[in-house]
PDB file of C-alpha atoms in Angstrom:
ATOM      1  CA  UNK A   1     112.564 131.215 102.667  1.00  0.00           C
ATOM      2  CA  UNK A   2     109.879 130.093 100.410  1.00  0.00           C
ATOM      3  CA  UNK A   3     107.721 126.238  99.841  1.00  0.00           C
ATOM      4  CA  UNK A   4     109.238 123.826 101.773  1.00  0.00           C
ATOM      5  CA  UNK A   5     108.187 120.125 100.068  1.00  0.00           C
ATOM      6  CA  UNK A   6     107.779 117.128 102.371  1.00  0.00           C
ATOM      7  CA  UNK A   7     105.511 113.446 101.825  1.00  0.00           C
ATOM      8  CA  UNK A   8     105.614 113.229 105.953  1.00  0.00           C
ATOM      9  CA  UNK A   9     103.476 114.504 108.301  1.00  0.00           C
ATOM     10  CA  UNK A  10     104.379 115.097 111.122  1.00  0.00           C
ATOM     11  CA  UNK A  11     106.279 117.855 110.128  1.00  0.00           C
ATOM     12  CA  UNK A  12     104.324 118.729 108.002  1.00  0.00           C
ATOM     13  CA  UNK A  13     101.741 119.366 110.877  1.00  0.00           C
ATOM     14  CA  UNK A  14     104.594 120.420 113.214  1.00  0.00           C
ATOM     15  CA  UNK A  15     105.759 123.333 110.836  1.00  0.00           C
ATOM     16  CA  UNK A  16     101.960 124.667 110.362  1.00  0.00           C
ATOM     17  CA  UNK A  17      99.833 124.343 113.022  1.00  0.00           C
ATOM     18  CA  UNK A  18     100.323 127.420 114.777  1.00  0.00           C
ATOM     19  CA  UNK A  19      99.668 129.470 111.156  1.00  0.00           C
ATOM     20  CA  UNK A  20      96.287 125.975 111.274  1.00  0.00           C
ATOM     21  CA  UNK A  21      94.853 126.708 114.128  1.00  0.00           C
ATOM     22  CA  UNK A  22      94.448 130.763 114.016  1.00  0.00           C
ATOM     23  CA  UNK A  23      91.359 129.705 111.676  1.00  0.00           C
ATOM     24  CA  UNK A  24      90.571 126.323 111.376  1.00  0.00           C
ATOM     25  CA  UNK A  25      87.535 126.700 110.094  1.00  0.00           C
ATOM     26  CA  UNK A  26      89.213 128.467 106.496  1.00  0.00           C
ATOM     27  CA  UNK A  27      92.259 126.119 107.338  1.00  0.00           C
ATOM     28  CA  UNK A  28      89.654 122.606 108.114  1.00  0.00           C
ATOM     29  CA  UNK A  29      91.195 121.247 104.332  1.00  0.00           C
ATOM     30  CA  UNK A  30      94.523 120.303 105.829  1.00  0.00           C
ATOM     31  CA  UNK A  31      93.523 120.116 109.721  1.00  0.00           C
ATOM     32  CA  UNK A  32      91.187 117.119 109.038  1.00  0.00           C
ATOM     33  CA  UNK A  33      93.161 115.540 105.588  1.00  0.00           C
ATOM     34  CA  UNK A  34      96.449 115.725 107.338  1.00  0.00           C
ATOM     35  CA  UNK A  35      94.583 114.216 110.126  1.00  0.00           C
ATOM     36  CA  UNK A  36      92.977 111.665 108.286  1.00  0.00           C
ATOM     37  CA  UNK A  37      96.606 110.162 107.670  1.00  0.00           C
ATOM     38  CA  UNK A  38      97.530 110.489 110.977  1.00  0.00           C
ATOM     39  CA  UNK A  39      95.390 108.975 112.346  1.00  0.00           C
ATOM     40  CA  UNK A  40      95.728 105.789 108.578  1.00  0.00           C
ATOM     41  CA  UNK A  41      98.892 105.071 110.309  1.00  0.00           C
ATOM     42  CA  UNK A  42      98.508 105.138 114.119  1.00  0.00           C
ATOM     43  CA  UNK A  43      95.763 102.452 113.034  1.00  0.00           C
ATOM     44  CA  UNK A  44      96.667 100.805 109.856  1.00  0.00           C
ATOM     45  CA  UNK A  45     100.405 101.851 110.038  1.00  0.00           C
ATOM     46  CA  UNK A  46     100.241 102.895 106.855  1.00  0.00           C
ATOM     47  CA  UNK A  47      98.564 105.926 104.727  1.00  0.00           C
ATOM     48  CA  UNK A  48      97.477 106.828 101.004  1.00  0.00           C
ATOM     49  CA  UNK A  49     100.478 108.555  99.359  1.00  0.00           C
ATOM     50  CA  UNK A  50     100.581 112.674  99.967  1.00  0.00           C
ATOM     51  CA  UNK A  51     102.759 115.391  99.958  1.00  0.00           C
ATOM     52  CA  UNK A  52     102.717 118.538 102.083  1.00  0.00           C
ATOM     53  CA  UNK A  53     103.919 122.221 101.766  1.00  0.00           C
ATOM     54  CA  UNK A  54     104.605 124.905 103.863  1.00  0.00           C
ATOM     55  CA  UNK A  55     105.692 128.944 103.026  1.00  0.00           C
ATOM     56  CA  UNK A  56     107.272 130.885 105.208  1.00  0.00           C
ATOM     57  CA  UNK A  57     109.377 134.522 103.874  1.00  0.00           C
ATOM     58  CA  UNK A  58     112.355 134.040 105.716  1.00  0.00           C
ATOM     59  CA  UNK A  59     113.505 131.245 108.522  1.00  0.00           C
ATOM     60  CA  UNK A  60     112.715 133.874 110.732  1.00  0.00           C
ATOM     61  CA  UNK A  61     109.316 134.333 110.768  1.00  0.00           C
ATOM     62  CA  UNK A  62     106.717 131.590 111.194  1.00  0.00           C
ATOM     63  CA  UNK A  63     104.895 129.858 108.906  1.00  0.00           C
ATOM     64  CA  UNK A  64     102.212 131.289 107.164  1.00  0.00           C
ATOM     65  CA  UNK A  65     100.624 129.381 104.370  1.00  0.00           C
ATOM     66  CA  UNK A  66     100.205 125.703 103.593  1.00  0.00           C
ATOM     67  CA  UNK A  67      98.490 122.562 101.054  1.00  0.00           C
ATOM     68  CA  UNK A  68      98.147 119.190 101.108  1.00  0.00           C
ATOM     69  CA  UNK A  69      97.411 117.052  97.937  1.00  0.00           C
ATOM     70  CA  UNK A  70      96.796 112.917  97.870  1.00  0.00           C
ATOM     71  CA  UNK A  71      96.815 112.053  93.743  1.00  0.00           C
ATOM     72  CA  UNK A  72      95.536 111.554  91.701  1.00  0.00           C
ATOM     73  CA  UNK A  73      92.740 114.835  93.763  1.00  0.00           C
ATOM     74  CA  UNK A  74      94.160 118.577  93.179  1.00  0.00           C
ATOM     75  CA  UNK A  75      96.178 120.530  95.784  1.00  0.00           C
ATOM     76  CA  UNK A  76      94.383 122.251  98.699  1.00  0.00           C
ATOM     77  CA  UNK A  77      94.880 125.003  99.016  1.00  0.00           C
ATOM     78  CA  UNK A  78      94.919 127.127 102.611  1.00  0.00           C
ATOM     79  CA  UNK A  79      94.339 130.505 103.014  1.00  0.00           C
ATOM     80  CA  UNK A  80      97.491 132.076 102.548  1.00  0.00           C
ATOM     81  CA  UNK A  81      99.297 135.675 101.128  1.00  0.00           C
ATOM     82  CA  UNK A  82     100.210 136.421  97.800  1.00  0.00           C
ATOM     83  CA  UNK A  83     103.440 136.078  97.630  1.00  0.00           C
ATOM     84  CA  UNK A  84     103.292 132.545  98.859  1.00  0.00           C
ATOM     85  CA  UNK A  85     100.277 131.993  95.883  1.00  0.00           C
ATOM     86  CA  UNK A  86     102.965 133.329  93.479  1.00  0.00           C
ATOM     87  CA  UNK A  87     105.199 131.099  94.549  1.00  0.00           C
ATOM     88  CA  UNK A  88     103.074 128.526  94.303  1.00  0.00           C
ATOM     89  CA  UNK A  89     102.180 128.160  91.226  1.00  0.00           C
ATOM     90  CA  UNK A  90     105.269 126.458  90.068  1.00  0.00           C
ATOM     91  CA  UNK A  91     105.933 123.981  92.619  1.00  0.00           C
ATOM     92  CA  UNK A  92     102.219 121.830  90.923  1.00  0.00           C
ATOM     93  CA  UNK A  93     102.343 122.462  87.436  1.00  0.00           C
ATOM     94  CA  UNK A  94     104.797 119.001  88.652  1.00  0.00           C
ATOM     95  CA  UNK A  95     102.587 115.836  87.266  1.00  0.00           C
ATOM     96  CA  UNK A  96     101.476 114.068  89.978  1.00  0.00           C
ATOM     97  CA  UNK A  97     100.705 109.961  90.128  1.00  0.00           C
ATOM     98  CA  UNK A  98      98.010 108.408  90.532  1.00  0.00           C
ATOM     99  CA  UNK A  99      96.421 106.910  94.138  1.00  0.00           C
ATOM    100  CA  UNK A 100      94.401 104.624  94.771  1.00  0.00           C
ATOM    101  CA  UNK A 101      92.334 105.380  97.534  1.00  0.00           C
ATOM    102  CA  UNK A 102      90.974 101.123  98.856  1.00  0.00           C
ATOM    103  CA  UNK A 103      92.903 101.810 102.152  1.00  0.00           C
ATOM    104  CA  UNK A 104      91.372 105.565 102.876  1.00  0.00           C
ATOM    105  CA  UNK A 105      87.877 104.157 101.995  1.00  0.00           C
ATOM    106  CA  UNK A 106      88.753 100.843 104.730  1.00  0.00           C
ATOM    107  CA  UNK A 107      90.187 103.475 107.816  1.00  0.00           C
ATOM    108  CA  UNK A 108      86.939 105.855 107.328  1.00  0.00           C
ATOM    109  CA  UNK A 109      85.153 101.769 107.840  1.00  0.00           C
ATOM    110  CA  UNK A 110      87.177 100.621 111.097  1.00  0.00           C
ATOM    111  CA  UNK A 111      87.281 104.081 112.157  1.00  0.00           C
ATOM    112  CA  UNK A 112      83.462 104.316 112.571  1.00  0.00           C
ATOM    113  CA  UNK A 113      83.220 108.021 110.521  1.00  0.00           C
ATOM    114  CA  UNK A 114      81.792 106.223 107.722  1.00  0.00           C
ATOM    115  CA  UNK A 115      78.108 106.634 107.987  1.00  0.00           C
ATOM    116  CA  UNK A 116      74.940 104.644 105.574  1.00  0.00           C
ATOM    117  CA  UNK A 117      71.629 104.850 106.147  1.00  0.00           C
ATOM    118  CA  UNK A 118      69.706 102.439 105.101  1.00  0.00           C
ATOM    119  CA  UNK A 119      66.122 102.137 104.137  1.00  0.00           C
ATOM    120  CA  UNK A 120      64.505  98.223 105.221  1.00  0.00           C
ATOM    121  CA  UNK A 121      68.142  97.210 105.247  1.00  0.00           C
ATOM    122  CA  UNK A 122      68.857  98.467 102.089  1.00  0.00           C
ATOM    123  CA  UNK A 123      71.793 101.371 102.483  1.00  0.00           C
ATOM    124  CA  UNK A 124      70.150 104.365 100.512  1.00  0.00           C
ATOM    125  CA  UNK A 125      72.343 107.223 101.465  1.00  0.00           C
ATOM    126  CA  UNK A 126      76.966 107.774 102.929  1.00  0.00           C
ATOM    127  CA  UNK A 127      78.255 110.244 104.293  1.00  0.00           C
ATOM    128  CA  UNK A 128      81.786 110.565 106.376  1.00  0.00           C
ATOM    129  CA  UNK A 129      83.304 112.658 108.826  1.00  0.00           C
ATOM    130  CA  UNK A 130      87.151 113.409 109.215  1.00  0.00           C
ATOM    131  CA  UNK A 131      88.845 113.100 112.883  1.00  0.00           C
ATOM    132  CA  UNK A 132      88.337 115.579 115.748  1.00  0.00           C
ATOM    133  CA  UNK A 133      91.401 118.763 115.097  1.00  0.00           C
ATOM    134  CA  UNK A 134      91.494 121.582 116.317  1.00  0.00           C
ATOM    135  CA  UNK A 135      88.051 121.530 117.779  1.00  0.00           C
ATOM    136  CA  UNK A 136      86.384 120.590 114.055  1.00  0.00           C
ATOM    137  CA  UNK A 137      85.022 118.347 111.930  1.00  0.00           C
ATOM    138  CA  UNK A 138      84.185 118.703 108.058  1.00  0.00           C
ATOM    139  CA  UNK A 139      82.288 116.437 106.758  1.00  0.00           C
ATOM    140  CA  UNK A 140      83.164 115.037 102.884  1.00  0.00           C
ATOM    141  CA  UNK A 141      81.612 113.451 101.736  1.00  0.00           C
ATOM    142  CA  UNK A 142      78.092 113.723 101.582  1.00  0.00           C
ATOM    143  CA  UNK A 143      76.485 111.129  98.331  1.00  0.00           C
ATOM    144  CA  UNK A 144      72.994 109.894  97.773  1.00  0.00           C
ATOM    145  CA  UNK A 145      72.474 107.124  94.700  1.00  0.00           C
ATOM    146  CA  UNK A 146      70.953 109.348  91.676  1.00  0.00           C
ATOM    147  CA  UNK A 147      68.094 107.068  91.605  1.00  0.00           C
ATOM    148  CA  UNK A 148      67.242 107.775  95.032  1.00  0.00           C
ATOM    149  CA  UNK A 149      67.674 111.875  94.946  1.00  0.00           C
ATOM    150  CA  UNK A 150      64.986 113.600  96.960  1.00  0.00           C
ATOM    151  CA  UNK A 151      64.048 111.184  99.159  1.00  0.00           C
ATOM    152  CA  UNK A 152      65.500 113.293 101.993  1.00  0.00           C
ATOM    153  CA  UNK A 153      67.750 110.299 102.415  1.00  0.00           C
ATOM    154  CA  UNK A 154      71.687 112.583 101.650  1.00  0.00           C
ATOM    155  CA  UNK A 155      69.501 114.953 104.432  1.00  0.00           C
ATOM    156  CA  UNK A 156      69.182 112.328 107.065  1.00  0.00           C
ATOM    157  CA  UNK A 157      72.113 111.285 107.482  1.00  0.00           C
ATOM    158  CA  UNK A 158      74.627 114.458 107.427  1.00  0.00           C
ATOM    159  CA  UNK A 159      72.437 115.409 109.717  1.00  0.00           C
ATOM    160  CA  UNK A 160      72.992 112.372 111.773  1.00  0.00           C
ATOM    161  CA  UNK A 161      76.460 112.606 111.235  1.00  0.00           C
ATOM    162  CA  UNK A 162      76.797 115.793 112.254  1.00  0.00           C
ATOM    163  CA  UNK A 163      74.488 115.637 115.726  1.00  0.00           C
ATOM    164  CA  UNK A 164      77.009 112.506 116.451  1.00  0.00           C
ATOM    165  CA  UNK A 165      80.037 114.590 115.477  1.00  0.00           C
ATOM    166  CA  UNK A 166      79.029 117.192 118.099  1.00  0.00           C
ATOM    167  CA  UNK A 167      78.337 114.496 120.782  1.00  0.00           C
ATOM    168  CA  UNK A 168      81.699 113.143 120.604  1.00  0.00           C
ATOM    169  CA  UNK A 169      83.016 116.825 121.495  1.00  0.00           C
ATOM    170  CA  UNK A 170      83.337 118.731 118.236  1.00  0.00           C
ATOM    171  CA  UNK A 171      82.752 122.990 118.495  1.00  0.00           C
ATOM    172  CA  UNK A 172      82.527 123.234 114.890  1.00  0.00           C
ATOM    173  CA  UNK A 173      81.677 120.979 112.177  1.00  0.00           C
ATOM    174  CA  UNK A 174      81.904 122.328 108.594  1.00  0.00           C
ATOM    175  CA  UNK A 175      81.369 121.072 104.758  1.00  0.00           C
ATOM    176  CA  UNK A 176      81.399 122.620 101.218  1.00  0.00           C
ATOM    177  CA  UNK A 177      78.736 123.005  99.055  1.00  0.00           C
ATOM    178  CA  UNK A 178      78.480 123.436  96.085  1.00  0.00           C
ATOM    179  CA  UNK A 179      76.990 127.624  95.221  1.00  0.00           C
ATOM    180  CA  UNK A 180      75.551 126.065  92.412  1.00  0.00           C
ATOM    181  CA  UNK A 181      73.165 124.045  92.890  1.00  0.00           C
ATOM    182  CA  UNK A 182      70.457 125.402  94.960  1.00  0.00           C
ATOM    183  CA  UNK A 183      69.103 121.887  96.578  1.00  0.00           C
ATOM    184  CA  UNK A 184      71.667 120.827  98.545  1.00  0.00           C
ATOM    185  CA  UNK A 185      72.990 124.740 100.019  1.00  0.00           C
ATOM    186  CA  UNK A 186      68.835 125.468 100.719  1.00  0.00           C
ATOM    187  CA  UNK A 187      68.600 121.167 103.104  1.00  0.00           C
ATOM    188  CA  UNK A 188      72.656 122.597 104.569  1.00  0.00           C
ATOM    189  CA  UNK A 189      70.681 125.410 106.133  1.00  0.00           C
ATOM    190  CA  UNK A 190      67.549 123.969 107.072  1.00  0.00           C
ATOM    191  CA  UNK A 191      70.451 121.660 109.572  1.00  0.00           C
ATOM    192  CA  UNK A 192      71.664 124.883 110.571  1.00  0.00           C
ATOM    193  CA  UNK A 193      75.211 124.985 109.081  1.00  0.00           C
ATOM    194  CA  UNK A 194      75.951 128.169 107.863  1.00  0.00           C
ATOM    195  CA  UNK A 195      77.676 130.074 105.395  1.00  0.00           C
ATOM    196  CA  UNK A 196      81.745 130.566 105.979  1.00  0.00           C
ATOM    197  CA  UNK A 197      83.839 131.658 103.363  1.00  0.00           C
ATOM    198  CA  UNK A 198      83.716 130.925  99.241  1.00  0.00           C
ATOM    199  CA  UNK A 199      86.748 128.371  97.490  1.00  0.00           C
ATOM    200  CA  UNK A 200      87.780 128.763  94.339  1.00  0.00           C
ATOM    201  CA  UNK A 201      89.120 126.061  92.034  1.00  0.00           C
ATOM    202  CA  UNK A 202      91.849 126.961  89.702  1.00  0.00           C
ATOM    203  CA  UNK A 203      93.865 125.126  87.212  1.00  0.00           C
ATOM    204  CA  UNK A 204      96.453 126.121  85.620  1.00  0.00           C
ATOM    205  CA  UNK A 205      97.320 125.758  81.882  1.00  0.00           C
TER     206      UNK A 205
END
């Protein structure tokens, strides 16, 4: 049957949920981004443009792979069989239009998922968190302006949003970190985060 593409988040979640919730931590990007889009539709009646894909070997077996893309950002892939990965390459070669993410940012603010850390009334760092889905939520992005780094502001806001998300009922809070950045890796370990799995960025020529 191969890859099925859709712009309908409900179609994607209906088809892919049994696959995604079997390992929600490793499927966190697909779950949390699609859940954020669902929430935006509920709150605002619309969401940022997105496309979704789900794959099954044939029509008699369940979905076993998926991806989500919010252009102009790269597609984000979940765990998948080798055959699904090979068949996805030509699907992802197609150029995608750009997108304005102002609406997505506004939605995070109105649903209290965007946190600012301030000092003397001035914001010095920010962090955002996804909706809770399948028992887990994902912290992203975390940002401190370069001139204010090294003062603990990013760690403080990350700790605050992580604790609040657990207190709100999440069983797991996840985030992605760059293995090449020992500073952030050490910080997240001090906050209680533990390595789960590695991810890769793929570029097709």
